[in-house]
Coordinates of C-alpha atoms and ligand atoms in Angstrom, one line a residue:
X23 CA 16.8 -201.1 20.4
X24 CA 14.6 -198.4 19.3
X25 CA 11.1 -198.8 20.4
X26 CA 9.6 -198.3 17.0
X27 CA 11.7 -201.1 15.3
X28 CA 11.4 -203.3 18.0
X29 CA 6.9 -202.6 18.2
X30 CA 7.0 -203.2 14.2
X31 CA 10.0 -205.6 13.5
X32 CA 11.2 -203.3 11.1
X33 CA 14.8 -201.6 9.9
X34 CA 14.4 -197.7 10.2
X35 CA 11.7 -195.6 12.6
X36 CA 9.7 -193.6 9.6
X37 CA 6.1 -194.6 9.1
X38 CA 4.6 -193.5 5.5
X39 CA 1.5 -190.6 6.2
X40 CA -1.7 -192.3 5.3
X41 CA -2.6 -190.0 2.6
X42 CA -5.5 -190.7 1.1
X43 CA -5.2 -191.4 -2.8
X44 CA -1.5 -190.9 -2.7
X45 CA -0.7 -194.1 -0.6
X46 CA -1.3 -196.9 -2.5
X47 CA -0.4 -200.1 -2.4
X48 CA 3.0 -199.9 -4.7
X49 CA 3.8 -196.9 -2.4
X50 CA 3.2 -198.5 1.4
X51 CA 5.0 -202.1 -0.5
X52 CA 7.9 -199.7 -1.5
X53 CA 8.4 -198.0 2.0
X54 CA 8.3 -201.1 3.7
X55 CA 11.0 -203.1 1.3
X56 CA 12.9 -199.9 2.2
X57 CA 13.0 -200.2 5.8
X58 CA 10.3 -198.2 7.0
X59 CA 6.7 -198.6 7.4
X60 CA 4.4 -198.3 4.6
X61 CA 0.5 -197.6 5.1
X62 CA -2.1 -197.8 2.4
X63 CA -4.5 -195.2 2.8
X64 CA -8.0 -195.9 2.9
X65 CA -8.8 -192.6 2.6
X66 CA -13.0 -192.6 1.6
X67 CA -12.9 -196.1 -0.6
X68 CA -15.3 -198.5 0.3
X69 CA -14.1 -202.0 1.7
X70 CA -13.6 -204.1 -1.4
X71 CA -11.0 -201.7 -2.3
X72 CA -9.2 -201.4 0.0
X73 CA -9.3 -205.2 0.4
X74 CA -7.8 -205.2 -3.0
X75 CA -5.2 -202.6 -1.9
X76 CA -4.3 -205.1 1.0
X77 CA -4.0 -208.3 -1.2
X78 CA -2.0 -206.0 -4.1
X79 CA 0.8 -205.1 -1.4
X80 CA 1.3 -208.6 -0.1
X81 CA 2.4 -209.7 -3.6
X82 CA 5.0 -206.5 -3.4
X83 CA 6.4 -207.2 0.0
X84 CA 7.2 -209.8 2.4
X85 CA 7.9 -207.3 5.3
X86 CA 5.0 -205.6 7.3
X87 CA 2.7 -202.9 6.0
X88 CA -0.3 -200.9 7.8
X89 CA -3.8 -199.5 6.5
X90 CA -4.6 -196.1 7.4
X91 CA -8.3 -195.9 8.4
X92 CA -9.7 -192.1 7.5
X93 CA -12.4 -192.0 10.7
X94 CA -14.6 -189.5 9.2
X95 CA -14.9 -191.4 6.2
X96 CA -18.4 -193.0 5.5
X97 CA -17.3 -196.1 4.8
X98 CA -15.1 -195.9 8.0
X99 CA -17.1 -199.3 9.9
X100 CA -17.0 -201.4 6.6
X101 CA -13.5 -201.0 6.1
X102 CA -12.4 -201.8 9.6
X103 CA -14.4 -204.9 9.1
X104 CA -12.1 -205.5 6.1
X105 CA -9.4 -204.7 8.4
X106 CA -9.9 -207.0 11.2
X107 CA -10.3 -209.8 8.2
X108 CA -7.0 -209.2 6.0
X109 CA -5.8 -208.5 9.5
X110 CA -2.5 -206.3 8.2
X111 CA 0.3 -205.8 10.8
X112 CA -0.6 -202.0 12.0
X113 CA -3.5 -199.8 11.2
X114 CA -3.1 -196.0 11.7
X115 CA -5.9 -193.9 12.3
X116 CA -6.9 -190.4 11.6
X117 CA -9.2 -187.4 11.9
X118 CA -11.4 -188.9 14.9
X119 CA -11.3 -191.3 17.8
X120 CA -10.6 -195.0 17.0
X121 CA -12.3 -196.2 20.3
X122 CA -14.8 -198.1 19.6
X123 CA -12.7 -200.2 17.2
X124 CA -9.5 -200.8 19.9
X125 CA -10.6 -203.9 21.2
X126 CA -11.5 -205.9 18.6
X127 CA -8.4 -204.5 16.3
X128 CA -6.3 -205.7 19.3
X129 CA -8.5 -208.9 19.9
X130 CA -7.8 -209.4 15.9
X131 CA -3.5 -209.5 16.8
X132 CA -3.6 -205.8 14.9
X133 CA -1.1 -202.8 16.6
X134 CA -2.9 -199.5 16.8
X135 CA -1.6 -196.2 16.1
X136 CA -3.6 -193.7 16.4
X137 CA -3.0 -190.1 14.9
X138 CA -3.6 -187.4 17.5
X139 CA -3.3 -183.6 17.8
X140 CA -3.7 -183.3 21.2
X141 CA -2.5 -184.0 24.6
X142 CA -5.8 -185.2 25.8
X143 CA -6.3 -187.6 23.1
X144 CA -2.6 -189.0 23.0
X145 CA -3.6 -190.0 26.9
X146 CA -7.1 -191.2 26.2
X147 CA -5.5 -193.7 23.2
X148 CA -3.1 -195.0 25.3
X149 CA -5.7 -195.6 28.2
X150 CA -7.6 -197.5 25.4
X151 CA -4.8 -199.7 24.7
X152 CA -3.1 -197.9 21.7
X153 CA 0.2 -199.4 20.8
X154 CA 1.9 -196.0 19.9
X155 CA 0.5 -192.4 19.0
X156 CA 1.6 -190.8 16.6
X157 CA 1.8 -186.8 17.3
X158 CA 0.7 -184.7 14.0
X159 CA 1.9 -180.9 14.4
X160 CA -0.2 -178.6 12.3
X161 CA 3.1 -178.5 9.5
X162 CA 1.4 -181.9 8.1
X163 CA -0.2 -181.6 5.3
X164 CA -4.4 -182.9 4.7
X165 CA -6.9 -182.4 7.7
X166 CA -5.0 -180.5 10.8
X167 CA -5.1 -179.8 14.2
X168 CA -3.7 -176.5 15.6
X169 CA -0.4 -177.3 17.7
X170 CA 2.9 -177.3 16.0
X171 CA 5.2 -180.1 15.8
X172 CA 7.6 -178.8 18.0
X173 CA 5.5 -177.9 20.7
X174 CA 3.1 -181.1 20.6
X175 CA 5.8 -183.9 20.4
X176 CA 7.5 -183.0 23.6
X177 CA 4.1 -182.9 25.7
X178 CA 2.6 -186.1 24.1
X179 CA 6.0 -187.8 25.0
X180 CA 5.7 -186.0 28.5
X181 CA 2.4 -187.5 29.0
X182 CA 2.1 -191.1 27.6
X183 CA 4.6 -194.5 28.4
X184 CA 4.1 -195.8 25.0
X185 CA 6.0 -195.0 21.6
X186 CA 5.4 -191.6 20.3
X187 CA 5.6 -190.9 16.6
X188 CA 6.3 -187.4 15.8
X189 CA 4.7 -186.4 12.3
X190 CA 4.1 -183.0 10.3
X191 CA 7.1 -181.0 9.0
X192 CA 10.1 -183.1 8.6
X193 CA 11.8 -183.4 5.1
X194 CA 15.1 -185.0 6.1
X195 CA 17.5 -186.0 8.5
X196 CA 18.1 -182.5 10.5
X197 CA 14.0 -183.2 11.5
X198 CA 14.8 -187.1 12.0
X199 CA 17.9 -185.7 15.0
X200 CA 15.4 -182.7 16.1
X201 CA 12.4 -185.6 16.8
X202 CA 15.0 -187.7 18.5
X203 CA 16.0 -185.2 20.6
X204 CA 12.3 -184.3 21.1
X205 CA 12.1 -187.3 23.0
X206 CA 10.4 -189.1 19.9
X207 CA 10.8 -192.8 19.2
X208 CA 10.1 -192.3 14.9
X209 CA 8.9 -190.0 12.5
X210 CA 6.2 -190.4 10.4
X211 CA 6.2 -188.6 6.6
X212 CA 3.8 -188.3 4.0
X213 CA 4.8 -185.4 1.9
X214 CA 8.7 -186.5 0.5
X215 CA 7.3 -189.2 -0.4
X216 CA 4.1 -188.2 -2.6
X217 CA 7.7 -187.4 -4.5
X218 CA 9.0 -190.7 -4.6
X219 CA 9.4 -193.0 -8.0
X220 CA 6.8 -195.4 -6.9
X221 CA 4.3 -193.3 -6.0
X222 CA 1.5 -193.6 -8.9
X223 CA 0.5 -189.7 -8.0
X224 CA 0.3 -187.8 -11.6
X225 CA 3.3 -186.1 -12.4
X226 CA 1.5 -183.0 -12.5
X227 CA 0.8 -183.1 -8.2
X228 CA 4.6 -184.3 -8.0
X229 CA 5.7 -181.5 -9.6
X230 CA 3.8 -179.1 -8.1
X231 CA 5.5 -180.3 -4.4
X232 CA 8.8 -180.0 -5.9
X233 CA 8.1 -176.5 -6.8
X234 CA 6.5 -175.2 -3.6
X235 CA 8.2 -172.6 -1.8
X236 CA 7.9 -171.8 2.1
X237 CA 4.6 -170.6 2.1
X238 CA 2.8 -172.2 -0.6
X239 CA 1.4 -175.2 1.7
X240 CA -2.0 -173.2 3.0
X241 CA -4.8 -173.9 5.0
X242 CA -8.6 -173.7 3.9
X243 CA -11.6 -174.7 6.0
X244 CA -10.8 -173.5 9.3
X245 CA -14.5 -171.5 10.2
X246 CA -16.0 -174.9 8.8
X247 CA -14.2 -176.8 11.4
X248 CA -12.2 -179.0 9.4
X249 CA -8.6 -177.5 8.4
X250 CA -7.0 -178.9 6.0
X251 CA -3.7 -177.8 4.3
X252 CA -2.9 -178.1 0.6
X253 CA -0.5 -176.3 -2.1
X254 CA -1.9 -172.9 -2.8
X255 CA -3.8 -172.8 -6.0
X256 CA -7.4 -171.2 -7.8
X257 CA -9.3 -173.9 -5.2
X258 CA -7.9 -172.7 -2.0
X259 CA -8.2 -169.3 -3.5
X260 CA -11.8 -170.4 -3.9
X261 CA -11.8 -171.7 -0.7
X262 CA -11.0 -168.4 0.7
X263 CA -13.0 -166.4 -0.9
X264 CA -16.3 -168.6 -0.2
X265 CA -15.1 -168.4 3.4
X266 CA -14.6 -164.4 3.7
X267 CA -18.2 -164.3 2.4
X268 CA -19.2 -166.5 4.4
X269 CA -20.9 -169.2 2.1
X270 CA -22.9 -171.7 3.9
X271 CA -21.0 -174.9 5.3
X272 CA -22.6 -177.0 2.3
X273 CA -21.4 -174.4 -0.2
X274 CA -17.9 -174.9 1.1
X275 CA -18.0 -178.2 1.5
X276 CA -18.9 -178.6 -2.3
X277 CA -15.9 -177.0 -3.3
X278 CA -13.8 -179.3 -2.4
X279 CA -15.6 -182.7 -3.3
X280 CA -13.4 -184.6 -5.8
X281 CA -10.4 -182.8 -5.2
X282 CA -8.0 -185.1 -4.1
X283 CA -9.3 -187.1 -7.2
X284 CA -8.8 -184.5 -9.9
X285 CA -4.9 -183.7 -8.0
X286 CA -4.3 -187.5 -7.9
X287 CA -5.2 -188.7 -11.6
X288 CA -6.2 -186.2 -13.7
X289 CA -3.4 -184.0 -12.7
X290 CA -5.2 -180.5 -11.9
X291 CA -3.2 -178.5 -10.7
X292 CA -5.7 -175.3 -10.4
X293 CA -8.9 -177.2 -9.3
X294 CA -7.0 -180.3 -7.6
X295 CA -6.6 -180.7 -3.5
X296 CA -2.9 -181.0 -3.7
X297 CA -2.6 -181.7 -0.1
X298 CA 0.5 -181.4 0.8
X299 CA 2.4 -180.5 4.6
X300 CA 4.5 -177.2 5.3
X301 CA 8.0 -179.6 4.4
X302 CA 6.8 -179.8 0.6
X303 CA 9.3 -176.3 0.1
X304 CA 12.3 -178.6 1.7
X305 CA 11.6 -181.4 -1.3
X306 CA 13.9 -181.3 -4.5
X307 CA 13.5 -184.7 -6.1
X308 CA 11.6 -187.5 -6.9
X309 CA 13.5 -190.6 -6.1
X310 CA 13.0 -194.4 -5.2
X311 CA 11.6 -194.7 -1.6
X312 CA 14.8 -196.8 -0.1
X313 CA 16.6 -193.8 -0.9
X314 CA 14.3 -191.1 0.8
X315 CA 14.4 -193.4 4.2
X316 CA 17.9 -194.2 3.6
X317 CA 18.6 -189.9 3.5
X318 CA 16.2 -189.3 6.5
X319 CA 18.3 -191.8 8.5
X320 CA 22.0 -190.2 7.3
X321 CA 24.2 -189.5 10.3
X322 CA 21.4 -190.2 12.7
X323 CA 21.9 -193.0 15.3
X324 CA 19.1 -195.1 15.9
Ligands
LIG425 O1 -6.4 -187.4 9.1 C1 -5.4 -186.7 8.9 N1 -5.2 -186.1 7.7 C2 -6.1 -186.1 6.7 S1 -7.6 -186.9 6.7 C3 -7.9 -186.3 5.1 S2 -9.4 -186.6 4.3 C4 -10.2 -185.2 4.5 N2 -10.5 -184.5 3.4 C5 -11.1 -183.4 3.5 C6 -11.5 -182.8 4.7 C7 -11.2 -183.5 5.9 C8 -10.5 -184.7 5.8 C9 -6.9 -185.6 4.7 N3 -5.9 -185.5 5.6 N4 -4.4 -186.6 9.8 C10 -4.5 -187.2 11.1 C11 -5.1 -186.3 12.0 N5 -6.0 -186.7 12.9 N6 -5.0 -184.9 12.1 C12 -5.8 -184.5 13.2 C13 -6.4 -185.6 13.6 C14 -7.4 -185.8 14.7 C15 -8.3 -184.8 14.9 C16 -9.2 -185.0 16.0 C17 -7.4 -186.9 15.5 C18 -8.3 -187.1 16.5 C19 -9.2 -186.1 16.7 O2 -10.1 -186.4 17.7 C20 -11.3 -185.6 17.7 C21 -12.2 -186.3 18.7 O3 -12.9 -187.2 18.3 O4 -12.1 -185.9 19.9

Protein backbone atom coordinates (compact mmCIF):
# COMPACT_ATOMS: atom_id res chain seq x y z
CA UNK A 1 0.00 0.00 0.00
CA UNK A 2 1.28 3.35 -0.75
CA UNK A 3 2.92 4.96 2.12
CA UNK A 4 0.96 8.19 2.04
CA UNK A 5 -2.49 6.46 2.21
CA UNK A 6 -1.45 4.06 4.66
CA UNK A 7 0.45 7.33 7.17
CA UNK A 8 -3.10 9.26 6.56
CA UNK A 9 -5.79 6.51 6.17
CA UNK A 10 -6.89 8.06 3.13
CA UNK A 11 -7.91 7.04 -0.75
CA UNK A 12 -5.50 8.95 -3.10
CA UNK A 13 -1.76 10.40 -2.30
CA UNK A 14 -2.44 14.43 -3.05
CA UNK A 15 -2.34 16.70 -0.08
CA UNK A 16 -4.15 20.27 -0.65
CA UNK A 17 -1.16 23.35 -0.61
CA UNK A 18 -1.83 25.23 2.57
CA UNK A 19 -2.46 28.47 0.97
CA UNK A 20 -3.19 30.95 3.06
CA UNK A 21 -6.70 32.59 2.47
CA UNK A 22 -7.44 30.23 -0.39
CA UNK A 23 -7.77 27.03 1.86
CA UNK A 24 -10.57 27.27 3.79
CA UNK A 25 -12.43 25.09 5.58
CA UNK A 26 -15.17 24.17 2.63
CA UNK A 27 -11.97 23.71 0.50
CA UNK A 28 -9.65 21.23 2.84
CA UNK A 29 -13.55 19.43 3.82
CA UNK A 30 -14.00 19.10 -0.12
CA UNK A 31 -10.46 17.51 -0.81
CA UNK A 32 -10.72 15.22 1.84
CA UNK A 33 -14.53 13.81 0.92
CA UNK A 34 -12.61 13.52 -2.41
CA UNK A 35 -9.91 11.22 -1.45
CA UNK A 36 -7.10 13.33 -0.84
CA UNK A 37 -5.93 15.39 2.04
CA UNK A 38 -7.38 18.69 2.64
CA UNK A 39 -5.45 21.40 4.88
CA UNK A 40 -6.90 24.61 6.07
CA UNK A 41 -4.53 27.25 5.95
CA UNK A 42 -3.77 29.25 8.78
CA UNK A 43 -2.00 31.50 6.93
CA UNK A 44 -1.53 34.96 9.53
CA UNK A 45 -5.24 34.50 11.41
CA UNK A 46 -5.03 34.51 14.87
CA UNK A 47 -6.18 31.32 16.95
CA UNK A 48 -9.85 31.72 17.41
CA UNK A 49 -10.02 31.62 13.73
CA UNK A 50 -8.64 29.14 12.85
CA UNK A 51 -10.26 27.29 15.74
CA UNK A 52 -13.45 28.14 13.95
CA UNK A 53 -11.95 26.99 10.63
CA UNK A 54 -11.19 23.58 12.46
CA UNK A 55 -14.79 23.16 14.05
CA UNK A 56 -16.48 24.43 10.40
CA UNK A 57 -14.65 21.40 8.57
CA UNK A 58 -15.65 18.74 10.92
CA UNK A 59 -19.31 19.42 10.19
CA UNK A 60 -18.22 19.02 6.32
CA UNK A 61 -16.30 15.87 6.57
CA UNK A 62 -16.01 12.73 8.52
CA UNK A 63 -12.60 11.73 6.87
CA UNK A 64 -9.28 13.42 8.06
CA UNK A 65 -8.15 16.91 7.35
CA UNK A 66 -4.80 18.98 8.33
CA UNK A 67 -4.11 22.68 9.36
CA UNK A 68 -1.29 24.29 7.74
CA UNK A 69 0.67 26.36 10.26
CA UNK A 70 2.42 29.62 8.30
CA UNK A 71 5.82 29.72 10.69
CA UNK A 72 6.58 33.16 10.07
CA UNK A 73 3.28 34.21 10.89
CA UNK A 74 2.98 36.25 14.21
CA UNK A 75 0.37 34.48 15.51
CA UNK A 76 2.44 31.24 14.67
CA UNK A 77 2.65 29.98 18.85
CA UNK A 78 -1.09 30.81 19.58
CA UNK A 79 -2.27 28.88 16.87
CA UNK A 80 -0.29 25.83 17.48
CA UNK A 81 -1.70 26.03 20.85
CA UNK A 82 -5.10 25.88 19.04
CA UNK A 83 -3.63 23.07 17.22
CA UNK A 84 -2.54 20.78 19.87
CA UNK A 85 -6.30 21.49 21.47
CA UNK A 86 -8.68 20.76 18.31
CA UNK A 87 -5.89 18.25 17.80
CA UNK A 88 -6.67 17.74 13.77
CA UNK A 89 -5.24 14.56 12.09
CA UNK A 90 -1.92 16.27 10.31
CA UNK A 91 -0.61 19.73 10.51
CA UNK A 92 1.75 20.94 7.60
CA UNK A 93 4.12 23.45 8.14
CA UNK A 94 5.71 26.16 6.17
CA UNK A 95 8.25 28.94 5.66
CA UNK A 96 10.45 28.06 8.84
CA UNK A 97 11.56 25.27 11.14
CA UNK A 98 8.68 23.50 13.11
CA UNK A 99 11.16 22.32 15.81
CA UNK A 100 10.34 23.54 18.73
CA UNK A 101 6.74 22.46 18.26
CA UNK A 102 7.63 18.41 17.11
CA UNK A 103 7.32 17.05 20.43
CA UNK A 104 4.41 18.17 21.82
CA UNK A 105 2.49 17.99 18.19
CA UNK A 106 3.52 14.34 18.34
CA UNK A 107 2.99 13.98 22.25
CA UNK A 108 -0.62 15.56 21.20
CA UNK A 109 -1.27 12.11 18.64
CA UNK A 110 -0.75 14.88 15.64
CA UNK A 111 1.43 13.63 12.21
CA UNK A 112 3.85 16.27 11.11
CA UNK A 113 4.70 17.33 7.77
CA UNK A 114 6.85 19.65 7.39
CA UNK A 115 7.37 21.78 4.04
CA UNK A 116 11.01 21.90 3.15
CA UNK A 117 13.20 23.29 0.32
CA UNK A 118 16.21 21.77 1.11
CA UNK A 119 18.15 18.69 1.64
CA UNK A 120 19.47 19.78 4.94
CA UNK A 121 16.17 20.56 6.38
CA UNK A 122 14.30 17.41 4.88
CA UNK A 123 17.10 15.45 7.16
CA UNK A 124 16.95 17.66 10.15
CA UNK A 125 12.85 17.13 10.22
CA UNK A 126 13.09 13.71 9.98
CA UNK A 127 15.85 13.58 12.82
CA UNK A 128 13.16 15.62 14.82
CA UNK A 129 10.53 13.02 14.32
CA UNK A 130 8.67 14.39 11.31
CA UNK A 131 6.15 11.92 9.95
CA UNK A 132 6.74 12.85 6.16
CA UNK A 133 8.38 15.99 4.28
CA UNK A 134 6.96 17.31 1.95
CA UNK A 135 9.58 18.61 -0.87
CA UNK A 136 8.46 22.24 -2.44
CA UNK A 137 10.39 22.92 -5.89
CA UNK A 138 10.64 26.61 -6.57
CA UNK A 139 7.46 25.97 -9.44
CA UNK A 140 5.00 26.33 -6.28
CA UNK A 141 3.46 29.13 -5.98
CA UNK A 142 3.54 31.74 -2.45
CA UNK A 143 6.87 32.03 -0.46
CA UNK A 144 9.79 29.84 -2.38
CA UNK A 145 12.90 28.37 -2.03
CA UNK A 146 15.36 28.06 -4.96
CA UNK A 147 15.63 24.25 -6.12
CA UNK A 148 13.29 22.93 -8.67
CA UNK A 149 11.01 20.20 -8.21
CA UNK A 150 12.71 17.94 -10.34
CA UNK A 151 15.95 18.23 -8.89
CA UNK A 152 14.90 18.47 -5.03
CA UNK A 153 12.45 15.49 -4.90
CA UNK A 154 14.99 12.93 -5.93
CA UNK A 155 17.73 14.09 -3.32
CA UNK A 156 15.15 14.55 -0.41
CA UNK A 157 13.90 10.94 -1.24
CA UNK A 158 17.78 9.98 -1.49
CA UNK A 159 18.37 11.24 1.85
CA UNK A 160 15.45 10.59 4.29
CA UNK A 161 13.49 6.94 5.22
CA UNK A 162 10.22 8.53 5.72
CA UNK A 163 7.42 9.59 3.09
CA UNK A 164 8.36 12.28 0.84
CA UNK A 165 5.76 14.49 -0.65
CA UNK A 166 6.74 16.10 -3.80
CA UNK A 167 4.97 19.62 -4.30
CA UNK A 168 5.42 22.70 -6.76
CA UNK A 169 4.57 22.32 -10.46
CA UNK A 170 2.17 19.54 -11.02
CA UNK A 171 -1.25 20.24 -12.72
CA UNK A 172 -2.25 16.65 -13.56
CA UNK A 173 -1.61 13.17 -13.95
CA UNK A 174 1.69 13.33 -16.37
CA UNK A 175 3.35 15.20 -12.91
CA UNK A 176 1.43 12.57 -10.54
CA UNK A 177 3.61 9.45 -12.94
CA UNK A 178 6.83 11.89 -13.10
CA UNK A 179 6.74 12.21 -8.96
CA UNK A 180 6.22 8.45 -8.80
CA UNK A 181 8.89 7.82 -10.76
CA UNK A 182 10.87 10.46 -8.79
CA UNK A 183 10.86 8.15 -6.12
CA UNK A 184 7.89 10.24 -4.43
CA UNK A 185 5.31 8.60 -2.24
CA UNK A 186 2.37 11.74 -3.06
CA UNK A 187 2.02 14.94 -4.42
CA UNK A 188 0.92 17.87 -2.87
CA UNK A 189 -1.14 20.78 -4.96
CA UNK A 190 -2.35 24.04 -4.21
CA UNK A 191 -2.77 25.88 -7.47
CA UNK A 192 -5.55 23.53 -9.54
CA UNK A 193 -7.32 23.74 -6.90
CA UNK A 194 -7.60 27.60 -5.92
CA UNK A 195 -9.79 26.60 -9.43
CA UNK A 196 -11.97 24.24 -7.89
CA UNK A 197 -15.99 24.78 -7.35
CA UNK A 198 -15.70 24.88 -3.61
CA UNK A 199 -13.03 27.04 -3.25
CA UNK A 200 -14.76 30.47 -1.87
CA UNK A 201 -11.58 32.44 -3.77
CA UNK A 202 -13.43 35.49 -5.75
CA UNK A 203 -14.01 34.71 -9.19
CA UNK A 204 -11.93 37.39 -10.18
CA UNK A 205 -8.39 35.40 -8.64
CA UNK A 206 -9.99 32.07 -10.32
CA UNK A 207 -10.03 33.56 -13.43
CA UNK A 208 -7.09 35.09 -13.50
CA UNK A 209 -5.22 31.30 -12.97
CA UNK A 210 -7.29 30.02 -15.69
CA UNK A 211 -5.97 32.60 -17.92
CA UNK A 212 -2.17 32.52 -17.03
CA UNK A 213 0.10 31.47 -19.59
CA UNK A 214 3.69 29.90 -19.11
CA UNK A 215 5.30 32.78 -17.76
CA UNK A 216 2.91 34.74 -16.01
CA UNK A 217 3.53 33.04 -12.46
CA UNK A 218 6.67 35.58 -11.32
CA UNK A 219 8.66 35.98 -8.49
CA UNK A 220 9.01 39.38 -6.41
CA UNK A 221 11.04 39.80 -3.18
CA UNK A 222 14.04 37.88 -3.81
CA UNK A 223 16.95 40.86 -2.60
CA UNK A 224 14.42 41.08 0.51
CA UNK A 225 15.00 37.51 1.33
CA UNK A 226 11.66 36.26 1.09
CA UNK A 227 10.56 35.08 -2.68
CA UNK A 228 7.39 34.66 -3.22
CA UNK A 229 5.71 33.93 -6.63
CA UNK A 230 2.40 35.28 -7.78
CA UNK A 231 0.40 35.95 -11.29
CA UNK A 232 2.10 38.86 -12.89
CA UNK A 233 0.21 42.11 -12.47
CA UNK A 234 0.67 46.21 -11.60
CA UNK A 235 1.93 44.83 -7.83
CA UNK A 236 4.65 42.65 -8.83
CA UNK A 237 5.39 45.29 -11.41
CA UNK A 238 5.56 47.44 -8.38
CA UNK A 239 7.34 45.03 -6.75
CA UNK A 240 9.99 45.22 -9.23
CA UNK A 241 10.37 48.38 -9.70
CA UNK A 242 10.77 49.29 -5.82
CA UNK A 243 13.32 46.49 -5.91
CA UNK A 244 15.55 47.84 -9.08
CA UNK A 245 15.68 51.08 -7.00
CA UNK A 246 16.33 49.65 -4.34
CA UNK A 247 13.63 50.86 -1.85
CA UNK A 248 14.27 50.07 1.67
CA UNK A 249 13.11 46.51 3.06
CA UNK A 250 10.10 48.31 4.93
CA UNK A 251 9.18 50.11 1.75
CA UNK A 252 8.88 46.77 -0.02
CA UNK A 253 7.53 45.02 2.53
CA UNK A 254 4.55 47.62 2.50
CA UNK A 255 3.72 46.83 -0.83
CA UNK A 256 2.58 43.91 -0.37
CA UNK A 257 0.56 44.07 3.09
CA UNK A 258 -3.10 43.05 2.37
CA UNK A 259 -2.49 41.50 -0.80
CA UNK A 260 -3.58 38.15 -0.50
CA UNK A 261 -6.68 39.91 1.13
CA UNK A 262 -7.59 42.28 -1.72
CA UNK A 263 -6.82 38.89 -4.41
CA UNK A 264 -9.00 36.69 -2.09
CA UNK A 265 -12.29 38.84 -1.51
CA UNK A 266 -12.31 41.89 -3.09
CA UNK A 267 -11.15 40.39 -6.32
CA UNK A 268 -8.12 42.79 -7.42
CA UNK A 269 -6.69 41.65 -9.86
CA UNK A 270 -4.09 44.66 -10.43
CA UNK A 271 -3.26 45.32 -6.69
CA UNK A 272 -4.09 41.65 -5.32
CA UNK A 273 -1.17 38.97 -4.43
CA UNK A 274 -2.59 36.37 -6.68
CA UNK A 275 -0.16 33.79 -5.53
CA UNK A 276 -0.29 31.27 -7.66
CA UNK A 277 2.70 28.34 -8.68
CA UNK A 278 4.37 27.92 -12.29
CA UNK A 279 1.33 24.98 -13.14
CA UNK A 280 -1.41 27.86 -12.98
CA UNK A 281 -0.65 28.03 -17.27
CA UNK A 282 -1.50 23.99 -17.22
CA UNK A 283 -5.16 24.82 -15.53
CA UNK A 284 -8.33 25.13 -17.83
CA UNK A 285 -11.28 24.72 -15.53
CA UNK A 286 -12.83 25.20 -12.47
CA UNK A 287 -14.44 22.03 -11.36
CA UNK A 288 -15.64 20.14 -8.06
CA UNK A 289 -12.48 18.96 -6.09
CA UNK A 290 -13.33 14.95 -6.40
CA UNK A 291 -12.92 15.50 -9.92
CA UNK A 292 -9.47 17.33 -9.91
CA UNK A 293 -8.03 14.38 -7.57
CA UNK A 294 -9.91 11.89 -9.44
CA UNK A 295 -7.91 13.44 -12.99
CA UNK A 296 -4.50 13.66 -11.17
CA UNK A 297 -4.94 10.01 -10.32
CA UNK A 298 -6.16 8.81 -14.22
CA UNK A 299 -3.98 6.00 -15.50
CA UNK A 300 -1.67 6.20 -12.59
CA UNK A 301 -1.19 3.16 -10.35
CA UNK A 302 -1.05 3.73 -6.87
O1 LIG B 1 5.26 28.56 3.07
C1 LIG B 1 5.11 28.32 1.90
N1 LIG B 1 4.44 29.16 1.07
C2 LIG B 1 3.88 30.34 1.44
S1 LIG B 1 3.91 31.01 2.98
C3 LIG B 1 3.08 32.34 2.42
S2 LIG B 1 2.67 33.68 3.43
C4 LIG B 1 3.86 34.80 3.00
N2 LIG B 1 3.44 35.92 2.45
C5 LIG B 1 4.33 36.85 2.11
C6 LIG B 1 5.68 36.66 2.27
C7 LIG B 1 6.12 35.48 2.78
C8 LIG B 1 5.19 34.52 3.16
C9 LIG B 1 2.83 32.23 1.11
N3 LIG B 1 3.27 31.09 0.59
N4 LIG B 1 5.60 27.20 1.33
C10 LIG B 1 6.34 26.27 2.10
C11 LIG B 1 7.76 26.60 2.12
N5 LIG B 1 8.50 26.53 3.18
N6 LIG B 1 8.50 27.02 1.08
C12 LIG B 1 9.77 27.18 1.56
C13 LIG B 1 9.74 26.86 2.88
C14 LIG B 1 10.80 26.86 3.85
C15 LIG B 1 11.80 27.81 3.82
C16 LIG B 1 12.79 27.80 4.82
C17 LIG B 1 10.80 25.89 4.84
C18 LIG B 1 11.77 25.87 5.80
C19 LIG B 1 12.74 26.81 5.79
O2 LIG B 1 13.67 26.76 6.77
C20 LIG B 1 14.42 27.88 7.05
C21 LIG B 1 15.15 27.62 8.34
O3 LIG B 1 14.58 27.95 9.38
O4 LIG B 1 16.25 27.08 8.26
Amino acid sequence: MNRICELLGIEYPIIQGGMAWVATAELAAAVSNGGGLGLIAAGSAPGDVVREQIKKARTLTDKPFGVNVMLMSPNADEVMQVVLEEKPAVVATGAGNPGKYMEALKAAGIKVMPVIASVAMAKRMEKAGADAVIAEGTEAGGHIGELTTMVLTPQVVDAVSIPVISAGGYADSRGTKAAFALGADGIQVGTRFICSTECIAHENYKNAVLKAKDRDAVVTGRTTGAPVRALKNKLTKEYNRLEKEGASFEEIEALGVGGLRRAFMDGDTEMGSLMAGQSAAMVHKIEPCSDIIKDFFKGVEI
